[in-house]
Coordinates of C-alpha atoms and ligand atoms in Angstrom, one line a residue:
X1 CA 26.0 48.2 13.3
X2 CA 28.2 51.2 13.8
X3 CA 27.2 54.6 15.2
X4 CA 27.5 56.5 12.0
X5 CA 24.2 58.0 10.7
X6 CA 23.2 56.3 7.5
X7 CA 21.7 59.2 5.5
X8 CA 19.1 58.1 3.1
X9 CA 17.2 61.4 2.7
X10 CA 19.1 62.9 -0.2
X11 CA 15.9 63.8 -2.1
X12 CA 15.2 66.3 0.7
X13 CA 18.8 67.7 0.6
X14 CA 22.1 66.1 -0.1
X15 CA 24.2 65.5 3.0
X16 CA 27.0 65.7 3.7
X17 CA 28.3 68.2 1.2
X18 CA 31.7 67.5 -0.2
X19 CA 34.4 69.1 2.0
X20 CA 35.9 70.6 -1.1
X21 CA 32.6 72.5 -1.9
X22 CA 32.3 73.9 1.7
X23 CA 36.0 75.0 1.7
X24 CA 35.8 76.7 -1.7
X25 CA 32.5 78.4 -0.8
X26 CA 33.9 79.8 2.5
X27 CA 37.2 80.7 0.8
X28 CA 35.6 82.7 -1.9
X29 CA 33.1 84.3 0.5
X30 CA 35.9 85.3 2.8
X31 CA 37.8 87.0 0.0
X32 CA 34.9 88.3 -2.1
X33 CA 31.8 88.4 0.0
X34 CA 30.9 92.0 -0.9
X35 CA 27.8 93.1 -2.8
X36 CA 28.6 92.1 -6.4
X37 CA 28.8 94.9 -8.9
X38 CA 27.1 97.4 -6.6
X39 CA 30.3 99.5 -6.2
X40 CA 33.0 100.6 -8.4
X41 CA 35.8 99.2 -6.3
X42 CA 37.8 96.3 -7.4
X43 CA 36.5 93.8 -4.9
X44 CA 32.9 94.4 -6.0
X45 CA 33.9 93.9 -9.6
X46 CA 35.8 90.7 -8.8
X47 CA 32.7 89.4 -6.8
X48 CA 30.5 90.3 -9.8
X49 CA 32.9 88.4 -12.1
X50 CA 32.5 85.3 -10.0
X51 CA 28.7 85.6 -10.1
X52 CA 28.8 86.0 -13.8
X53 CA 31.1 83.0 -14.2
X54 CA 28.6 81.0 -12.1
X55 CA 25.8 82.0 -14.6
X56 CA 28.0 80.6 -17.3
X57 CA 28.6 77.4 -15.4
X58 CA 24.8 77.0 -14.8
X59 CA 24.0 77.7 -18.5
X60 CA 26.6 75.2 -19.6
X61 CA 25.4 72.6 -17.1
X62 CA 21.8 72.8 -18.3
X63 CA 22.7 73.0 -22.0
X64 CA 21.3 76.6 -22.2
X65 CA 22.6 79.1 -24.8
X66 CA 22.6 82.4 -22.9
X67 CA 24.2 82.9 -19.4
X68 CA 22.4 86.2 -19.1
X69 CA 19.2 84.2 -18.9
X70 CA 20.3 82.4 -15.7
X71 CA 18.3 84.0 -12.9
X72 CA 19.3 83.3 -9.3
X73 CA 16.5 82.6 -6.9
X74 CA 16.4 81.1 -3.4
X75 CA 15.5 77.5 -4.5
X76 CA 13.4 75.6 -7.0
X77 CA 10.2 76.7 -5.2
X78 CA 11.1 80.4 -5.6
X79 CA 12.2 79.8 -9.3
X80 CA 8.9 78.0 -10.1
X81 CA 6.9 80.8 -8.5
X82 CA 8.9 83.4 -10.5
X83 CA 8.2 81.5 -13.8
X84 CA 4.6 80.5 -13.2
X85 CA 3.5 83.9 -11.8
X86 CA 5.4 85.7 -14.6
X87 CA 3.9 83.6 -17.4
X88 CA 0.3 83.1 -16.5
X89 CA -2.5 85.6 -16.7
X90 CA -6.2 85.7 -15.9
X91 CA -8.1 83.3 -18.2
X92 CA -5.1 81.3 -19.2
X93 CA -5.0 77.5 -19.2
X94 CA -2.1 75.6 -17.7
X95 CA -1.3 71.9 -18.1
X96 CA 0.7 70.1 -15.4
X97 CA 0.8 66.6 -13.9
X98 CA -0.4 64.8 -10.7
X99 CA 3.3 64.0 -10.0
X100 CA 4.1 67.6 -9.1
X101 CA 5.5 68.9 -5.8
X102 CA 3.6 71.6 -4.0
X103 CA 6.0 74.1 -5.4
X104 CA 4.1 73.7 -8.7
X105 CA 0.7 72.7 -7.4
X106 CA 0.3 75.6 -4.9
X107 CA 1.2 78.5 -7.2
X108 CA -1.2 77.0 -9.7
X109 CA -4.0 76.6 -7.1
X110 CA -3.5 80.1 -5.8
X111 CA -3.7 81.6 -9.3
X112 CA -6.7 79.4 -10.0
X113 CA -8.5 80.8 -7.0
X114 CA -7.2 84.3 -6.9
X115 CA -7.0 85.5 -10.6
X116 CA -9.0 82.8 -12.4
X117 CA -6.9 80.5 -14.5
X118 CA -7.7 77.0 -15.7
X119 CA -5.6 74.0 -14.7
X120 CA -5.5 70.5 -16.0
X121 CA -3.4 67.9 -14.2
X122 CA -2.5 64.8 -16.2
X123 CA -2.2 61.5 -14.3
X124 CA 0.6 59.0 -14.4
X125 CA 0.7 55.3 -15.4
X126 CA 1.9 52.2 -13.6
X127 CA 5.5 53.0 -14.5
X128 CA 5.2 56.4 -12.8
X129 CA 5.2 58.4 -16.1
X130 CA 2.9 61.1 -17.3
X131 CA 1.6 60.4 -20.7
X132 CA 2.8 62.7 -23.5
X133 CA -0.4 61.9 -25.4
X134 CA -2.6 63.0 -22.5
X135 CA -0.7 66.2 -22.3
X136 CA -1.3 66.8 -26.0
X137 CA -5.0 66.0 -25.6
X138 CA -5.3 68.5 -22.8
X139 CA -4.1 71.4 -24.9
X140 CA -6.7 74.1 -25.6
X141 CA -6.6 77.4 -27.5
X142 CA -5.9 79.3 -24.2
X143 CA -3.1 77.0 -23.0
X144 CA -0.3 79.3 -22.1
X145 CA 2.1 77.0 -20.1
X146 CA 3.0 73.3 -19.7
X147 CA 4.8 72.7 -16.4
X148 CA 6.1 69.4 -15.2
X149 CA 8.7 67.8 -13.0
X150 CA 11.6 66.0 -14.7
X151 CA 11.8 63.4 -11.8
X152 CA 9.1 62.5 -9.3
X153 CA 10.3 63.0 -5.7
X154 CA 8.0 60.2 -4.6
X155 CA 8.5 57.5 -7.2
X156 CA 11.9 58.3 -8.6
X157 CA 10.6 58.1 -12.2
X158 CA 12.0 60.4 -14.9
X159 CA 9.5 62.0 -17.2
X160 CA 9.8 62.1 -21.0
X161 CA 10.5 65.8 -21.0
X162 CA 12.2 65.8 -24.5
X163 CA 9.0 64.4 -26.0
X164 CA 6.8 66.8 -24.0
X165 CA 9.0 69.6 -25.3
X166 CA 8.3 68.5 -28.9
X167 CA 4.6 68.6 -28.3
X168 CA 4.8 71.9 -26.6
X169 CA 6.9 73.4 -29.4
X170 CA 4.5 72.1 -32.0
X171 CA 1.7 74.1 -30.4
X172 CA 3.9 77.1 -29.5
X173 CA 3.4 76.6 -25.8
X174 CA 6.3 77.3 -23.4
X175 CA 7.4 74.3 -21.3
X176 CA 8.8 74.8 -17.8
X177 CA 10.5 71.9 -16.1
X178 CA 11.2 71.4 -12.5
X179 CA 14.6 69.8 -12.1
X180 CA 14.8 69.8 -8.3
X181 CA 15.1 66.0 -8.2
X182 CA 16.9 65.4 -11.6
X183 CA 19.7 68.0 -11.9
X184 CA 22.9 66.3 -10.8
X185 CA 21.6 62.8 -11.5
X186 CA 20.4 62.8 -15.1
X187 CA 21.1 65.1 -18.1
X188 CA 19.1 68.2 -18.6
X189 CA 19.6 69.4 -22.2
X190 CA 17.6 72.6 -22.5
X191 CA 18.4 73.8 -26.0
X192 CA 18.7 70.3 -27.5
X193 CA 15.3 69.3 -26.2
X194 CA 13.7 72.7 -26.8
X195 CA 12.7 73.3 -23.2
X196 CA 11.9 76.9 -22.6
X197 CA 12.5 77.2 -18.8
X198 CA 14.3 75.2 -16.2
X199 CA 13.8 75.6 -12.5
X200 CA 16.6 74.2 -10.3
X201 CA 17.7 74.0 -6.7
X202 CA 21.3 74.1 -5.5
X203 CA 21.1 72.0 -2.4
X204 CA 20.1 68.6 -3.6
X205 CA 22.2 66.6 -6.2
X206 CA 24.0 69.8 -7.3
X207 CA 25.7 69.5 -3.9
X208 CA 25.5 73.2 -3.0
X209 CA 24.1 74.9 0.1
X210 CA 20.4 75.5 0.8
X211 CA 19.1 79.0 -0.1
X212 CA 20.3 79.0 -3.7
X213 CA 18.5 77.9 -6.9
X214 CA 17.3 79.6 -10.0
X215 CA 15.5 79.8 -13.3
X216 CA 17.1 79.3 -16.7
X217 CA 15.3 80.7 -19.7
X218 CA 15.6 80.2 -23.4
X219 CA 16.3 83.4 -25.4
X220 CA 12.8 83.2 -26.9
X221 CA 10.8 83.3 -23.6
X222 CA 10.1 86.5 -21.7
X223 CA 8.8 86.3 -18.2
X224 CA 7.0 89.2 -16.6
X225 CA 8.6 90.8 -13.6
X226 CA 6.6 90.0 -10.4
X227 CA 9.1 91.3 -7.8
X228 CA 10.5 94.7 -7.9
X229 CA 13.4 96.4 -6.1
X230 CA 17.1 97.3 -6.3
X231 CA 19.4 96.0 -9.0
X232 CA 22.3 98.3 -8.4
X233 CA 21.9 100.2 -11.6
X234 CA 19.3 102.4 -13.5
X235 CA 18.6 103.6 -9.9
X236 CA 16.9 106.8 -11.0
X237 CA 14.1 104.8 -12.5
X238 CA 11.1 103.9 -10.3
X239 CA 10.5 100.9 -12.4
X240 CA 12.4 97.6 -12.4
X241 CA 14.9 97.1 -15.2
X242 CA 13.7 94.8 -18.0
X243 CA 17.1 93.5 -19.0
X244 CA 18.1 90.0 -18.1
X245 CA 19.0 88.6 -15.7
X246 CA 18.2 91.5 -13.4
X247 CA 14.6 91.7 -14.8
X248 CA 13.8 88.8 -12.5
X249 CA 16.3 89.4 -9.6
X250 CA 15.5 92.0 -7.0
X251 CA 17.7 92.9 -4.0
X252 CA 21.2 91.7 -3.0
X253 CA 22.0 88.2 -4.3
X254 CA 22.9 85.2 -2.1
X255 CA 26.6 85.5 -2.9
X256 CA 27.6 82.8 -0.5
X257 CA 25.0 80.4 -2.0
X258 CA 26.2 81.3 -5.6
X259 CA 29.8 80.6 -4.6
X260 CA 28.6 77.3 -3.2
X261 CA 26.5 76.4 -6.2
X262 CA 29.6 77.1 -8.5
X263 CA 31.7 74.9 -6.2
X264 CA 29.0 72.1 -6.4
X265 CA 28.9 72.2 -10.2
X266 CA 32.7 72.2 -10.4
X267 CA 32.8 69.2 -8.1
X268 CA 30.2 67.3 -10.3
X269 CA 32.1 68.1 -13.4
X270 CA 35.4 67.0 -12.0
X271 CA 34.0 63.8 -10.3
X272 CA 31.5 63.0 -13.0
X273 CA 27.8 62.7 -12.9
X274 CA 27.2 59.6 -15.0
X275 CA 29.4 57.2 -13.0
X276 CA 28.0 58.3 -9.7
X277 CA 24.4 58.0 -11.1
X278 CA 25.1 54.4 -12.2
X279 CA 26.4 53.5 -8.8
X280 CA 23.4 55.1 -7.1
X281 CA 21.0 53.3 -9.4
X282 CA 22.8 49.9 -8.7
X283 CA 22.3 50.6 -5.0
X284 CA 18.7 51.5 -5.2
X285 CA 18.1 48.4 -7.3
X286 CA 19.6 46.3 -4.6
X287 CA 17.4 48.0 -2.1
X288 CA 14.4 47.4 -4.3
X289 CA 15.2 43.8 -4.7
X290 CA 15.9 43.2 -1.0
X291 CA 12.7 45.0 0.1
X292 CA 10.7 43.0 -2.5
X293 CA 11.5 39.8 -0.6
X294 CA 10.3 41.1 2.8
X295 CA 6.8 40.1 3.7
X296 CA 4.7 43.1 4.7
X297 CA 6.8 45.6 2.7
X298 CA 4.8 47.2 -0.1
X299 CA 6.9 49.1 -2.6
X300 CA 5.2 51.9 -4.6
X301 CA 8.1 53.0 -6.8
X302 CA 8.3 51.0 -10.1
X303 CA 11.4 48.8 -10.5
X304 CA 14.2 51.3 -10.9
X305 CA 15.8 51.6 -14.4
X306 CA 19.1 53.4 -15.3
X307 CA 17.1 56.4 -16.5
X308 CA 15.5 57.1 -13.1
X309 CA 16.7 58.8 -10.0
X310 CA 17.6 56.9 -6.8
X311 CA 14.3 57.3 -4.8
X312 CA 12.2 54.4 -3.5
X313 CA 8.9 54.7 -1.7
X314 CA 7.3 52.0 0.3
X315 CA 5.3 51.1 3.4
X316 CA 5.4 48.4 6.0
X317 CA 1.8 47.1 6.1
X318 CA 0.1 47.6 9.5
X319 CA 2.6 50.1 10.7
X320 CA 2.5 53.9 10.4
X321 CA 5.3 55.2 8.1
X322 CA 6.1 57.8 10.8
X323 CA 6.7 55.0 13.3
X324 CA 8.9 53.1 10.9
X325 CA 10.9 56.2 10.3
X326 CA 11.3 56.8 14.1
X327 CA 12.5 53.2 14.6
X328 CA 14.9 53.4 11.6
X329 CA 16.3 56.5 13.2
X330 CA 16.2 55.6 16.9
X331 CA 17.2 51.9 16.7
X332 CA 19.3 51.8 13.5
X333 CA 20.6 55.4 13.0
X334 CA 19.1 55.5 9.5
X335 CA 17.6 58.8 8.3
X336 CA 14.6 58.5 5.8
X337 CA 11.7 60.8 5.0
X338 CA 8.2 59.8 5.9
X339 CA 4.8 61.4 5.2
X340 CA 3.5 63.0 2.0
X341 CA 6.8 64.5 0.6
X342 CA 4.9 67.7 -0.4
X343 CA 3.4 65.8 -3.3
X344 CA -0.1 65.1 -2.1
X345 CA -1.7 64.1 -5.4
X346 CA 0.8 61.3 -6.0
X347 CA 0.0 59.9 -2.7
X348 CA -3.7 60.3 -3.3
X349 CA -3.3 58.2 -6.5
X350 CA -1.2 55.6 -4.8
X351 CA -3.7 55.3 -2.0
X352 CA -1.2 56.4 0.6
X353 CA -2.6 59.9 1.3
X354 CA -3.8 59.2 4.8
X355 CA -0.5 58.2 6.4
X356 CA 2.0 58.8 3.6
X357 CA 4.9 56.5 3.0
X358 CA 8.5 55.9 3.7
X359 CA 11.0 57.3 1.2
X360 CA 14.6 56.1 0.8
X361 CA 16.6 58.5 -1.4
X362 CA 20.3 57.9 -2.1
X363 CA 23.2 60.2 -2.9
X364 CA 26.7 59.8 -4.3
X365 CA 28.2 59.0 -0.9
X366 CA 26.0 56.0 -0.1
X367 CA 27.6 52.6 -0.1
X368 CA 26.7 48.9 -0.3
X369 CA 27.1 48.7 3.5
X370 CA 24.4 51.4 3.9
X371 CA 22.0 49.4 1.8
X372 CA 22.8 46.2 3.7
X373 CA 22.1 47.9 7.0
X374 CA 18.9 49.4 5.7
X375 CA 17.7 46.0 4.5
X376 CA 18.6 44.4 7.8
X377 CA 16.7 47.1 9.7
X378 CA 13.7 46.8 7.5
X379 CA 13.7 43.0 7.9
X380 CA 13.7 43.3 11.7
X381 CA 11.0 46.0 11.6
X382 CA 8.7 44.2 9.2
X383 CA 9.0 40.8 11.0
X384 CA 8.2 42.5 14.3
X385 CA 4.7 43.6 13.1
Ligands
PLP1 C1 10.1 67.7 -7.4 C2 10.5 68.8 -6.5 N1 10.2 70.0 -6.9 C3 10.5 71.1 -6.1 C4 11.1 71.0 -4.9 C5 11.4 72.2 -4.1 O1 12.7 72.4 -3.9 P1 13.2 73.5 -2.9 O2 12.7 73.1 -1.5 O3 14.7 73.4 -2.9 O4 12.6 74.7 -3.4 C6 11.3 69.7 -4.4 C7 11.9 69.5 -3.0 O5 11.9 68.5 -2.5 C8 11.0 68.6 -5.2 O6 11.2 67.4 -4.8

């Protein structure tokens, strides 16, 4: 085995970033890294123009109709907080799933405890999917939001969000989807599916830097402002502007992150998403099939299909996942994520909540050789039990 790190933790963050993305981001920031639109000088205008072009790119990428409703935030967590706290009030009922990341579960739990909302979390089946029928059954007269992840960060399964959107629309309930694990792997068609709000993060399969993400809203959905501050205009008013996108943005934007996000989306559009996704899914299938033959390895992810994302979760029976992760790193230079992956309810339902599990997650730069080496390493580790 060579000394190169085999990075199989792309669901945490994609690594490495394409050189082209890094160069474009630094180049634009070196030339235009001033506060966008806050001054009347040319450079501030040019910087603002690039920010607004990025809103257009994001809207286009997610199939949204209005770039003014692309709100920049720090990451998916921040965007989900903005949406959930801005949509839900005391006494409201929210439906979500047990597949969610803590970035959905925790805002809901805090609102439940602190202002008094009702929350129903729908389970998932043996294929790692939340049932649309169960979501519909959970709807009550005071249901004000349905929020669900598009792809599980533990199982890699993609949820039927277009069907969930149909149900939500039939009852007039807004649907917010978390695309942290799906954007950049599988299509997100906001207008076509009738999804009302999309939370995204820039640093995973969108190939941008950490610290940038956002919320995309349909023109029909208004989200209450929950953070207040400077926007660079209407400065005389002591109240936050209510026009989009600034209604939900307060303070100086992460311009470097926005330039990086734009470069990441440009890269994806140039290099293609579908082909890379097919390659990733072929690799994760090979990993799945190889691991399935190893005695003592128990896989929790369902068999991957073309519609899923390249994530596989397993354990080596009789060994702590954390120890397997350390051996993979120390002896084989393979980086994976172990533990609960910030999705405690999935692990509770899989029965892996005590020690967690081992998660392999692939990206567009992984190769056949990476999978061969991971399989060899897992064979050695599992036979040494
Ligand atoms: C499904 C899911 N949602 C949300 C997040 C949060 O993303 P971020 O840390 O970029 O806010 C993650 C991160 O791993 C995730 O997997």
